[in-house]
Amino acid sequence: MAANNSLADFLPRKVKLIIVQILVMIFLCINLVLIMTFFKRECFHTSARYILFAVTLLSDSLLLFMSDILLILTIFRLTIQVWLCIIISVVLLLYATVTPVTLTAMTLERYVAICMPLRHGELCSTRSTMHCILIIHGLSSWPKLHQERIKSQKKGLRTVILHGFQLLLCLIQLWTPFIEAAVLQVNFSLFENVRYFNYIMFYFAPRCLSPLIYGLRDEVFFHALKNCASFG
């Protein structure tokens, strides 16, 4: 009877694991193609929006990969060395903060481009962007240590809204430990389901929006992506 219950508990976990593996593989492949496209085109290396986009892709890819490893270890109840666990935890805590802070910087960059176009080149230069990336990592580690113009503005505003939604999901993620702790006091099985939902909705989903916002919606990056895909 105990063996049957154990098997019944394991099967739903196995299904959850398979779903996550499929999602992780899909978005890691998409992120890899987008990262390769960024590094192959020199025109992206001098644009603040694309540099920050690449930082987000690298950060999100690392988070997806390492959190997936932890999920596999949890599902199969495997253990690792303490020092390795500490390293993984520190990296995850750092880059879990890097993403929302970088998204804030990307939203500000779009705001400057729309509302202060004449100062955009000065405020969002390559040098300023590199300084911004260093500041982002510093802030993230500190707690742990005309018609066409109108059309362009509307598209820019939609991008800002998407960034805002993405940032909202990342910020909700900060509240999930408190919700999970409260649920754990009630029912452990419910706690596992809530934690899985939070992982997919507030940890995984925000990091899958970056390819949509820039990789597919941005015309310049989309054309470069098509050329890269066709080996052009």
mmCIF file with all atom_site columns, C-alpha atoms in Angstrom, residues 1-190:
data_model
loop_
_atom_site.group_PDB
_atom_site.id
_atom_site.type_symbol
_atom_site.label_atom_id
_atom_site.label_alt_id
_atom_site.label_comp_id
_atom_site.label_asym_id
_atom_site.label_entity_id
_atom_site.label_seq_id
_atom_site.pdbx_PDB_ins_code
_atom_site.Cartn_x
_atom_site.Cartn_y
_atom_site.Cartn_z
_atom_site.occupancy
_atom_site.B_iso_or_equiv
_atom_site.pdbx_formal_charge
_atom_site.auth_seq_id
_atom_site.auth_comp_id
_atom_site.auth_asym_id
_atom_site.auth_atom_id
_atom_site.pdbx_PDB_model_num
ATOM 1   C CA . MET A 1 1   ? 0.000  0.000  0.000   1.00 0.00 ? 1   MET A CA 1
ATOM 2   C CA . ALA A 1 2   ? 2.809  2.410  0.888   1.00 0.00 ? 2   ALA A CA 1
ATOM 3   C CA . ALA A 1 3   ? 4.565  1.543  -2.374  1.00 0.00 ? 3   ALA A CA 1
ATOM 4   C CA . ASN A 1 4   ? 1.372  2.261  -4.351  1.00 0.00 ? 4   ASN A CA 1
ATOM 5   C CA . ASN A 1 5   ? 0.931  5.627  -2.641  1.00 0.00 ? 5   ASN A CA 1
ATOM 6   C CA . SER A 1 6   ? 4.556  6.495  -3.331  1.00 0.00 ? 6   SER A CA 1
ATOM 7   C CA . LEU A 1 7   ? 4.118  5.599  -7.016  1.00 0.00 ? 7   LEU A CA 1
ATOM 8   C CA . ALA A 1 8   ? 0.888  7.617  -7.225  1.00 0.00 ? 8   ALA A CA 1
ATOM 9   C CA . ASP A 1 9   ? 2.679  10.635 -5.744  1.00 0.00 ? 9   ASP A CA 1
ATOM 10  C CA . PHE A 1 10  ? 5.628  10.250 -8.091  1.00 0.00 ? 10  PHE A CA 1
ATOM 11  C CA . LEU A 1 11  ? 3.629  10.045 -11.351 1.00 0.00 ? 11  LEU A CA 1
ATOM 12  C CA . PRO A 1 12  ? 2.088  13.563 -11.099 1.00 0.00 ? 12  PRO A CA 1
ATOM 13  C CA . ARG A 1 13  ? 5.552  14.904 -10.256 1.00 0.00 ? 13  ARG A CA 1
ATOM 14  C CA . LYS A 1 14  ? 6.940  13.118 -13.304 1.00 0.00 ? 14  LYS A CA 1
ATOM 15  C CA . VAL A 1 15  ? 4.287  14.716 -15.535 1.00 0.00 ? 15  VAL A CA 1
ATOM 16  C CA . LYS A 1 16  ? 5.122  18.153 -14.084 1.00 0.00 ? 16  LYS A CA 1
ATOM 17  C CA . LEU A 1 17  ? 8.810  17.497 -14.716 1.00 0.00 ? 17  LEU A CA 1
ATOM 18  C CA . ILE A 1 18  ? 8.186  16.530 -18.353 1.00 0.00 ? 18  ILE A CA 1
ATOM 19  C CA . ILE A 1 19  ? 6.136  19.699 -18.930 1.00 0.00 ? 19  ILE A CA 1
ATOM 20  C CA . VAL A 1 20  ? 8.912  21.864 -17.488 1.00 0.00 ? 20  VAL A CA 1
ATOM 21  C CA . GLN A 1 21  ? 11.592 20.062 -19.530 1.00 0.00 ? 21  GLN A CA 1
ATOM 22  C CA . ILE A 1 22  ? 9.690  20.702 -22.764 1.00 0.00 ? 22  ILE A CA 1
ATOM 23  C CA . LEU A 1 23  ? 9.231  24.393 -21.919 1.00 0.00 ? 23  LEU A CA 1
ATOM 24  C CA . VAL A 1 24  ? 12.854 24.823 -20.813 1.00 0.00 ? 24  VAL A CA 1
ATOM 25  C CA . MET A 1 25  ? 14.219 23.176 -23.970 1.00 0.00 ? 25  MET A CA 1
ATOM 26  C CA . ILE A 1 26  ? 12.014 25.296 -26.238 1.00 0.00 ? 26  ILE A CA 1
ATOM 27  C CA . PHE A 1 27  ? 12.922 28.620 -24.646 1.00 0.00 ? 27  PHE A CA 1
ATOM 28  C CA . LEU A 1 28  ? 16.604 27.804 -24.160 1.00 0.00 ? 28  LEU A CA 1
ATOM 29  C CA . CYS A 1 29  ? 16.811 27.022 -27.892 1.00 0.00 ? 29  CYS A CA 1
ATOM 30  C CA . ILE A 1 30  ? 15.020 30.281 -28.752 1.00 0.00 ? 30  ILE A CA 1
ATOM 31  C CA . ASN A 1 31  ? 17.287 32.250 -26.397 1.00 0.00 ? 31  ASN A CA 1
ATOM 32  C CA . LEU A 1 32  ? 20.385 30.597 -27.874 1.00 0.00 ? 32  LEU A CA 1
ATOM 33  C CA . VAL A 1 33  ? 19.369 31.597 -31.412 1.00 0.00 ? 33  VAL A CA 1
ATOM 34  C CA . LEU A 1 34  ? 18.671 35.172 -30.270 1.00 0.00 ? 34  LEU A CA 1
ATOM 35  C CA . ILE A 1 35  ? 21.997 35.394 -28.419 1.00 0.00 ? 35  ILE A CA 1
ATOM 36  C CA . MET A 1 36  ? 23.849 34.111 -31.506 1.00 0.00 ? 36  MET A CA 1
ATOM 37  C CA . THR A 1 37  ? 22.011 36.693 -33.630 1.00 0.00 ? 37  THR A CA 1
ATOM 38  C CA . PHE A 1 38  ? 23.077 39.472 -31.247 1.00 0.00 ? 38  PHE A CA 1
ATOM 39  C CA . PHE A 1 39  ? 26.760 38.509 -31.336 1.00 0.00 ? 39  PHE A CA 1
ATOM 40  C CA . LYS A 1 40  ? 26.799 38.019 -35.131 1.00 0.00 ? 40  LYS A CA 1
ATOM 41  C CA . ARG A 1 41  ? 25.527 41.545 -35.890 1.00 0.00 ? 41  ARG A CA 1
ATOM 42  C CA . GLU A 1 42  ? 27.875 44.366 -34.903 1.00 0.00 ? 42  GLU A CA 1
ATOM 43  C CA . CYS A 1 43  ? 25.104 46.966 -35.266 1.00 0.00 ? 43  CYS A CA 1
ATOM 44  C CA . PHE A 1 44  ? 23.529 45.579 -32.082 1.00 0.00 ? 44  PHE A CA 1
ATOM 45  C CA . HIS A 1 45  ? 26.736 46.061 -30.077 1.00 0.00 ? 45  HIS A CA 1
ATOM 46  C CA . THR A 1 46  ? 26.347 49.863 -30.005 1.00 0.00 ? 46  THR A CA 1
ATOM 47  C CA . SER A 1 47  ? 22.653 50.006 -29.086 1.00 0.00 ? 47  SER A CA 1
ATOM 48  C CA . ALA A 1 48  ? 21.669 50.203 -25.417 1.00 0.00 ? 48  ALA A CA 1
ATOM 49  C CA . ARG A 1 49  ? 18.363 48.393 -25.947 1.00 0.00 ? 49  ARG A CA 1
ATOM 50  C CA . TYR A 1 50  ? 19.983 45.387 -27.618 1.00 0.00 ? 50  TYR A CA 1
ATOM 51  C CA . ILE A 1 51  ? 22.873 45.191 -25.150 1.00 0.00 ? 51  ILE A CA 1
ATOM 52  C CA . LEU A 1 52  ? 20.414 45.143 -22.241 1.00 0.00 ? 52  LEU A CA 1
ATOM 53  C CA . PHE A 1 53  ? 18.301 42.631 -24.157 1.00 0.00 ? 53  PHE A CA 1
ATOM 54  C CA . ALA A 1 54  ? 21.327 40.336 -24.528 1.00 0.00 ? 54  ALA A CA 1
ATOM 55  C CA . VAL A 1 55  ? 22.078 40.664 -20.800 1.00 0.00 ? 55  VAL A CA 1
ATOM 56  C CA . THR A 1 56  ? 18.471 39.682 -20.051 1.00 0.00 ? 56  THR A CA 1
ATOM 57  C CA . LEU A 1 57  ? 18.670 36.678 -22.384 1.00 0.00 ? 57  LEU A CA 1
ATOM 58  C CA . LEU A 1 58  ? 21.919 35.450 -20.806 1.00 0.00 ? 58  LEU A CA 1
ATOM 59  C CA . SER A 1 59  ? 20.579 36.001 -17.287 1.00 0.00 ? 59  SER A CA 1
ATOM 60  C CA . ASP A 1 60  ? 17.268 34.283 -18.029 1.00 0.00 ? 60  ASP A CA 1
ATOM 61  C CA . SER A 1 61  ? 18.940 31.348 -19.793 1.00 0.00 ? 61  SER A CA 1
ATOM 62  C CA . LEU A 1 62  ? 21.231 30.782 -16.820 1.00 0.00 ? 62  LEU A CA 1
ATOM 63  C CA . LEU A 1 63  ? 18.267 30.990 -14.431 1.00 0.00 ? 63  LEU A CA 1
ATOM 64  C CA . LEU A 1 64  ? 16.162 28.573 -16.474 1.00 0.00 ? 64  LEU A CA 1
ATOM 65  C CA . PHE A 1 65  ? 19.013 26.075 -16.730 1.00 0.00 ? 65  PHE A CA 1
ATOM 66  C CA . MET A 1 66  ? 20.042 26.143 -13.069 1.00 0.00 ? 66  MET A CA 1
ATOM 67  C CA . SER A 1 67  ? 16.499 26.219 -11.673 1.00 0.00 ? 67  SER A CA 1
ATOM 68  C CA . ASP A 1 68  ? 15.681 23.262 -13.916 1.00 0.00 ? 68  ASP A CA 1
ATOM 69  C CA . ILE A 1 69  ? 18.609 21.334 -12.432 1.00 0.00 ? 69  ILE A CA 1
ATOM 70  C CA . LEU A 1 70  ? 17.291 22.054 -8.924  1.00 0.00 ? 70  LEU A CA 1
ATOM 71  C CA . LEU A 1 71  ? 13.811 20.930 -9.971  1.00 0.00 ? 71  LEU A CA 1
ATOM 72  C CA . ILE A 1 72  ? 15.191 17.614 -11.269 1.00 0.00 ? 72  ILE A CA 1
ATOM 73  C CA . LEU A 1 73  ? 17.140 17.106 -8.041  1.00 0.00 ? 73  LEU A CA 1
ATOM 74  C CA . THR A 1 74  ? 13.994 17.830 -6.016  1.00 0.00 ? 74  THR A CA 1
ATOM 75  C CA . ILE A 1 75  ? 11.727 15.522 -8.031  1.00 0.00 ? 75  ILE A CA 1
ATOM 76  C CA . PHE A 1 76  ? 14.134 12.593 -7.759  1.00 0.00 ? 76  PHE A CA 1
ATOM 77  C CA . ARG A 1 77  ? 15.149 13.524 -4.187  1.00 0.00 ? 77  ARG A CA 1
ATOM 78  C CA . LEU A 1 78  ? 18.849 13.657 -5.042  1.00 0.00 ? 78  LEU A CA 1
ATOM 79  C CA . THR A 1 79  ? 21.455 15.416 -2.892  1.00 0.00 ? 79  THR A CA 1
ATOM 80  C CA . ILE A 1 80  ? 24.500 17.498 -3.803  1.00 0.00 ? 80  ILE A CA 1
ATOM 81  C CA . GLN A 1 81  ? 27.546 18.802 -1.953  1.00 0.00 ? 81  GLN A CA 1
ATOM 82  C CA . VAL A 1 82  ? 26.930 21.776 0.341   1.00 0.00 ? 82  VAL A CA 1
ATOM 83  C CA . TRP A 1 83  ? 29.525 23.983 -1.405  1.00 0.00 ? 83  TRP A CA 1
ATOM 84  C CA . LEU A 1 84  ? 27.886 23.341 -4.787  1.00 0.00 ? 84  LEU A CA 1
ATOM 85  C CA . CYS A 1 85  ? 24.456 24.083 -3.320  1.00 0.00 ? 85  CYS A CA 1
ATOM 86  C CA . ILE A 1 86  ? 25.768 27.393 -1.935  1.00 0.00 ? 86  ILE A CA 1
ATOM 87  C CA . ILE A 1 87  ? 27.228 28.412 -5.315  1.00 0.00 ? 87  ILE A CA 1
ATOM 88  C CA . ILE A 1 88  ? 24.005 27.559 -7.171  1.00 0.00 ? 88  ILE A CA 1
ATOM 89  C CA . SER A 1 89  ? 21.890 29.380 -4.573  1.00 0.00 ? 89  SER A CA 1
ATOM 90  C CA . VAL A 1 90  ? 24.036 32.533 -4.707  1.00 0.00 ? 90  VAL A CA 1
ATOM 91  C CA . VAL A 1 91  ? 23.965 32.600 -8.524  1.00 0.00 ? 91  VAL A CA 1
ATOM 92  C CA . LEU A 1 92  ? 20.196 32.069 -8.604  1.00 0.00 ? 92  LEU A CA 1
ATOM 93  C CA . LEU A 1 93  ? 19.574 34.761 -5.978  1.00 0.00 ? 93  LEU A CA 1
ATOM 94  C CA . LEU A 1 94  ? 21.810 37.200 -7.870  1.00 0.00 ? 94  LEU A CA 1
ATOM 95  C CA . TYR A 1 95  ? 20.284 36.666 -11.302 1.00 0.00 ? 95  TYR A CA 1
ATOM 96  C CA . ALA A 1 96  ? 16.736 36.465 -9.989  1.00 0.00 ? 96  ALA A CA 1
ATOM 97  C CA . THR A 1 97  ? 17.286 40.133 -9.066  1.00 0.00 ? 97  THR A CA 1
ATOM 98  C CA . VAL A 1 98  ? 19.302 41.036 -12.188 1.00 0.00 ? 98  VAL A CA 1
ATOM 99  C CA . THR A 1 99  ? 16.328 40.360 -14.476 1.00 0.00 ? 99  THR A CA 1
ATOM 100 C CA . PRO A 1 100 ? 13.771 42.774 -12.898 1.00 0.00 ? 100 PRO A CA 1
ATOM 101 C CA . VAL A 1 101 ? 16.425 45.494 -12.452 1.00 0.00 ? 101 VAL A CA 1
ATOM 102 C CA . THR A 1 102 ? 17.511 45.096 -16.094 1.00 0.00 ? 102 THR A CA 1
ATOM 103 C CA . LEU A 1 103 ? 13.862 45.245 -17.169 1.00 0.00 ? 103 LEU A CA 1
ATOM 104 C CA . THR A 1 104 ? 13.551 48.523 -15.262 1.00 0.00 ? 104 THR A CA 1
ATOM 105 C CA . ALA A 1 105 ? 16.592 49.867 -17.143 1.00 0.00 ? 105 ALA A CA 1
ATOM 106 C CA . MET A 1 106 ? 15.106 48.708 -20.476 1.00 0.00 ? 106 MET A CA 1
ATOM 107 C CA . THR A 1 107 ? 11.816 50.432 -19.661 1.00 0.00 ? 107 THR A CA 1
ATOM 108 C CA . LEU A 1 108 ? 13.676 53.658 -18.820 1.00 0.00 ? 108 LEU A CA 1
ATOM 109 C CA . GLU A 1 109 ? 15.632 53.379 -22.089 1.00 0.00 ? 109 GLU A CA 1
ATOM 110 C CA . ARG A 1 110 ? 12.350 53.149 -24.036 1.00 0.00 ? 110 ARG A CA 1
ATOM 111 C CA . TYR A 1 111 ? 10.978 56.099 -22.048 1.00 0.00 ? 111 TYR A CA 1
ATOM 112 C CA . VAL A 1 112 ? 14.018 58.211 -22.984 1.00 0.00 ? 112 VAL A CA 1
ATOM 113 C CA . ALA A 1 113 ? 13.720 57.141 -26.646 1.00 0.00 ? 113 ALA A CA 1
ATOM 114 C CA . ILE A 1 114 ? 10.043 58.169 -26.767 1.00 0.00 ? 114 ILE A CA 1
ATOM 115 C CA . CYS A 1 115 ? 9.959  61.251 -24.537 1.00 0.00 ? 115 CYS A CA 1
ATOM 116 C CA . MET A 1 116 ? 13.513 62.621 -24.945 1.00 0.00 ? 116 MET A CA 1
ATOM 117 C CA . PRO A 1 117 ? 14.636 61.490 -28.429 1.00 0.00 ? 117 PRO A CA 1
ATOM 118 C CA . LEU A 1 118 ? 17.193 64.308 -28.783 1.00 0.00 ? 118 LEU A CA 1
ATOM 119 C CA . ARG A 1 119 ? 19.049 63.184 -25.644 1.00 0.00 ? 119 ARG A CA 1
ATOM 120 C CA . HIS A 1 120 ? 18.675 59.456 -26.263 1.00 0.00 ? 120 HIS A CA 1
ATOM 121 C CA . GLY A 1 121 ? 22.080 59.093 -27.958 1.00 0.00 ? 121 GLY A CA 1
ATOM 122 C CA . GLU A 1 122 ? 23.798 60.914 -25.089 1.00 0.00 ? 122 GLU A CA 1
ATOM 123 C CA . LEU A 1 123 ? 22.031 59.168 -22.207 1.00 0.00 ? 123 LEU A CA 1
ATOM 124 C CA . CYS A 1 124 ? 21.971 55.677 -23.739 1.00 0.00 ? 124 CYS A CA 1
ATOM 125 C CA . SER A 1 125 ? 25.467 55.424 -25.211 1.00 0.00 ? 125 SER A CA 1
ATOM 126 C CA . THR A 1 126 ? 27.398 52.151 -25.202 1.00 0.00 ? 126 THR A CA 1
ATOM 127 C CA . ARG A 1 127 ? 29.602 53.390 -22.364 1.00 0.00 ? 127 ARG A CA 1
ATOM 128 C CA . SER A 1 128 ? 26.591 54.417 -20.267 1.00 0.00 ? 128 SER A CA 1
ATOM 129 C CA . THR A 1 129 ? 24.999 51.032 -20.931 1.00 0.00 ? 129 THR A CA 1
ATOM 130 C CA . MET A 1 130 ? 28.099 49.172 -19.725 1.00 0.00 ? 130 MET A CA 1
ATOM 131 C CA . HIS A 1 131 ? 28.122 51.291 -16.561 1.00 0.00 ? 131 HIS A CA 1
ATOM 132 C CA . CYS A 1 132 ? 24.418 50.532 -16.164 1.00 0.00 ? 132 CYS A CA 1
ATOM 133 C CA . ILE A 1 133 ? 25.075 46.770 -16.416 1.00 0.00 ? 133 ILE A CA 1
ATOM 134 C CA . LEU A 1 134 ? 27.732 47.015 -13.690 1.00 0.00 ? 134 LEU A CA 1
ATOM 135 C CA . ILE A 1 135 ? 25.336 49.018 -11.501 1.00 0.00 ? 135 ILE A CA 1
ATOM 136 C CA . ILE A 1 136 ? 22.566 46.461 -12.118 1.00 0.00 ? 136 ILE A CA 1
ATOM 137 C CA . HIS A 1 137 ? 24.786 43.598 -10.976 1.00 0.00 ? 137 HIS A CA 1
ATOM 138 C CA . GLY A 1 138 ? 25.985 45.675 -8.033  1.00 0.00 ? 138 GLY A CA 1
ATOM 139 C CA . LEU A 1 139 ? 22.429 46.491 -6.935  1.00 0.00 ? 139 LEU A CA 1
ATOM 140 C CA . SER A 1 140 ? 21.363 42.884 -7.466  1.00 0.00 ? 140 SER A CA 1
ATOM 141 C CA . SER A 1 141 ? 24.186 41.478 -5.360  1.00 0.00 ? 141 SER A CA 1
ATOM 142 C CA . TRP A 1 142 ? 23.894 44.121 -2.589  1.00 0.00 ? 142 TRP A CA 1
ATOM 143 C CA . PRO A 1 143 ? 20.918 42.544 -0.692  1.00 0.00 ? 143 PRO A CA 1
ATOM 144 C CA . LYS A 1 144 ? 22.722 39.260 -0.775  1.00 0.00 ? 144 LYS A CA 1
ATOM 145 C CA . LEU A 1 145 ? 26.035 40.961 -0.357  1.00 0.00 ? 145 LEU A CA 1
ATOM 146 C CA . HIS A 1 146 ? 5.362  62.103 -37.862 1.00 0.00 ? 146 HIS A CA 1
ATOM 147 C CA . GLN A 1 147 ? 2.845  59.143 -39.039 1.00 0.00 ? 147 GLN A CA 1
ATOM 148 C CA . GLU A 1 148 ? 5.881  56.902 -38.943 1.00 0.00 ? 148 GLU A CA 1
ATOM 149 C CA . ARG A 1 149 ? 6.979  58.657 -35.806 1.00 0.00 ? 149 ARG A CA 1
ATOM 150 C CA . ILE A 1 150 ? 3.506  58.255 -34.246 1.00 0.00 ? 150 ILE A CA 1
ATOM 151 C CA . LYS A 1 151 ? 3.501  54.592 -35.263 1.00 0.00 ? 151 LYS A CA 1
ATOM 152 C CA . SER A 1 152 ? 6.969  54.188 -33.752 1.00 0.00 ? 152 SER A CA 1
ATOM 153 C CA . GLN A 1 153 ? 5.866  55.919 -30.537 1.00 0.00 ? 153 GLN A CA 1
ATOM 154 C CA . LYS A 1 154 ? 2.792  53.680 -30.237 1.00 0.00 ? 154 LYS A CA 1
ATOM 155 C CA . LYS A 1 155 ? 4.950  50.604 -30.752 1.00 0.00 ? 155 LYS A CA 1
ATOM 156 C CA . GLY A 1 156 ? 7.397  51.956 -28.172 1.00 0.00 ? 156 GLY A CA 1
ATOM 157 C CA . LEU A 1 157 ? 4.549  52.486 -25.698 1.00 0.00 ? 157 LEU A CA 1
ATOM 158 C CA . ARG A 1 158 ? 3.365  48.906 -26.257 1.00 0.00 ? 158 ARG A CA 1
ATOM 159 C CA . THR A 1 159 ? 6.914  47.732 -25.571 1.00 0.00 ? 159 THR A CA 1
ATOM 160 C CA . VAL A 1 160 ? 6.964  49.724 -22.315 1.00 0.00 ? 160 VAL A CA 1
ATOM 161 C CA . ILE A 1 161 ? 3.622  48.137 -21.319 1.00 0.00 ? 161 ILE A CA 1
ATOM 162 C CA . LEU A 1 162 ? 4.986  44.649 -22.060 1.00 0.00 ? 162 LEU A CA 1
ATOM 163 C CA . HIS A 1 163 ? 8.087  45.449 -19.997 1.00 0.00 ? 163 HIS A CA 1
ATOM 164 C CA . GLY A 1 164 ? 5.806  46.644 -17.208 1.00 0.00 ? 164 GLY A CA 1
ATOM 165 C CA . PHE A 1 165 ? 3.824  43.395 -17.281 1.00 0.00 ? 165 PHE A CA 1
ATOM 166 C CA . GLN A 1 166 ? 7.036  41.370 -17.346 1.00 0.00 ? 166 GLN A CA 1
ATOM 167 C CA . LEU A 1 167 ? 8.386  43.375 -14.411 1.00 0.00 ? 167 LEU A CA 1
ATOM 168 C CA . LEU A 1 168 ? 5.098  42.913 -12.511 1.00 0.00 ? 168 LEU A CA 1
ATOM 169 C CA . LEU A 1 169 ? 5.398  39.119 -12.784 1.00 0.00 ? 169 LEU A CA 1
ATOM 170 C CA . CYS A 1 170 ? 9.000  39.315 -11.549 1.00 0.00 ? 170 CYS A CA 1
ATOM 171 C CA . LEU A 1 171 ? 7.944  41.448 -8.577  1.00 0.00 ? 171 LEU A CA 1
ATOM 172 C CA . ILE A 1 172 ? 5.069  39.094 -7.679  1.00 0.00 ? 172 ILE A CA 1
ATOM 173 C CA . GLN A 1 173 ? 7.740  36.389 -7.520  1.00 0.00 ? 173 GLN A CA 1
ATOM 174 C CA . LEU A 1 174 ? 9.158  38.177 -4.462  1.00 0.00 ? 174 LEU A CA 1
ATOM 175 C CA . TRP A 1 175 ? 5.876  37.528 -2.594  1.00 0.00 ? 175 TRP A CA 1
ATOM 176 C CA . THR A 1 176 ? 5.583  33.842 -3.487  1.00 0.00 ? 176 THR A CA 1
ATOM 177 C CA . PRO A 1 177 ? 7.780  32.573 -0.587  1.00 0.00 ? 177 PRO A CA 1
ATOM 178 C CA . PHE A 1 178 ? 5.363  34.139 1.928   1.00 0.00 ? 178 PHE A CA 1
ATOM 179 C CA . ILE A 1 179 ? 2.361  32.538 0.195   1.00 0.00 ? 179 ILE A CA 1
ATOM 180 C CA . GLU A 1 180 ? 4.129  29.169 0.034   1.00 0.00 ? 180 GLU A CA 1
ATOM 181 C CA . ALA A 1 181 ? 5.094  29.354 3.717   1.00 0.00 ? 181 ALA A CA 1
ATOM 182 C CA . ALA A 1 182 ? 1.453  29.975 4.677   1.00 0.00 ? 182 ALA A CA 1
ATOM 183 C CA . VAL A 1 183 ? 0.202  27.113 2.471   1.00 0.00 ? 183 VAL A CA 1
ATOM 184 C CA . LEU A 1 184 ? 2.852  24.764 3.897   1.00 0.00 ? 184 LEU A CA 1
ATOM 185 C CA . GLN A 1 185 ? 1.263  25.134 7.336   1.00 0.00 ? 185 GLN A CA 1
ATOM 186 C CA . VAL A 1 186 ? -2.042 23.875 5.901   1.00 0.00 ? 186 VAL A CA 1
ATOM 187 C CA . ASN A 1 187 ? -1.200 21.032 3.507   1.00 0.00 ? 187 ASN A CA 1
ATOM 188 C CA . PHE A 1 188 ? 2.102  19.775 2.065   1.00 0.00 ? 188 PHE A CA 1
ATOM 189 C CA . SER A 1 189 ? 0.529  18.388 -1.120  1.00 0.00 ? 189 SER A CA 1
ATOM 190 C CA . LEU A 1 190 ? -1.158 21.741 -1.757  1.00 0.00 ? 190 LEU A CA 1
#
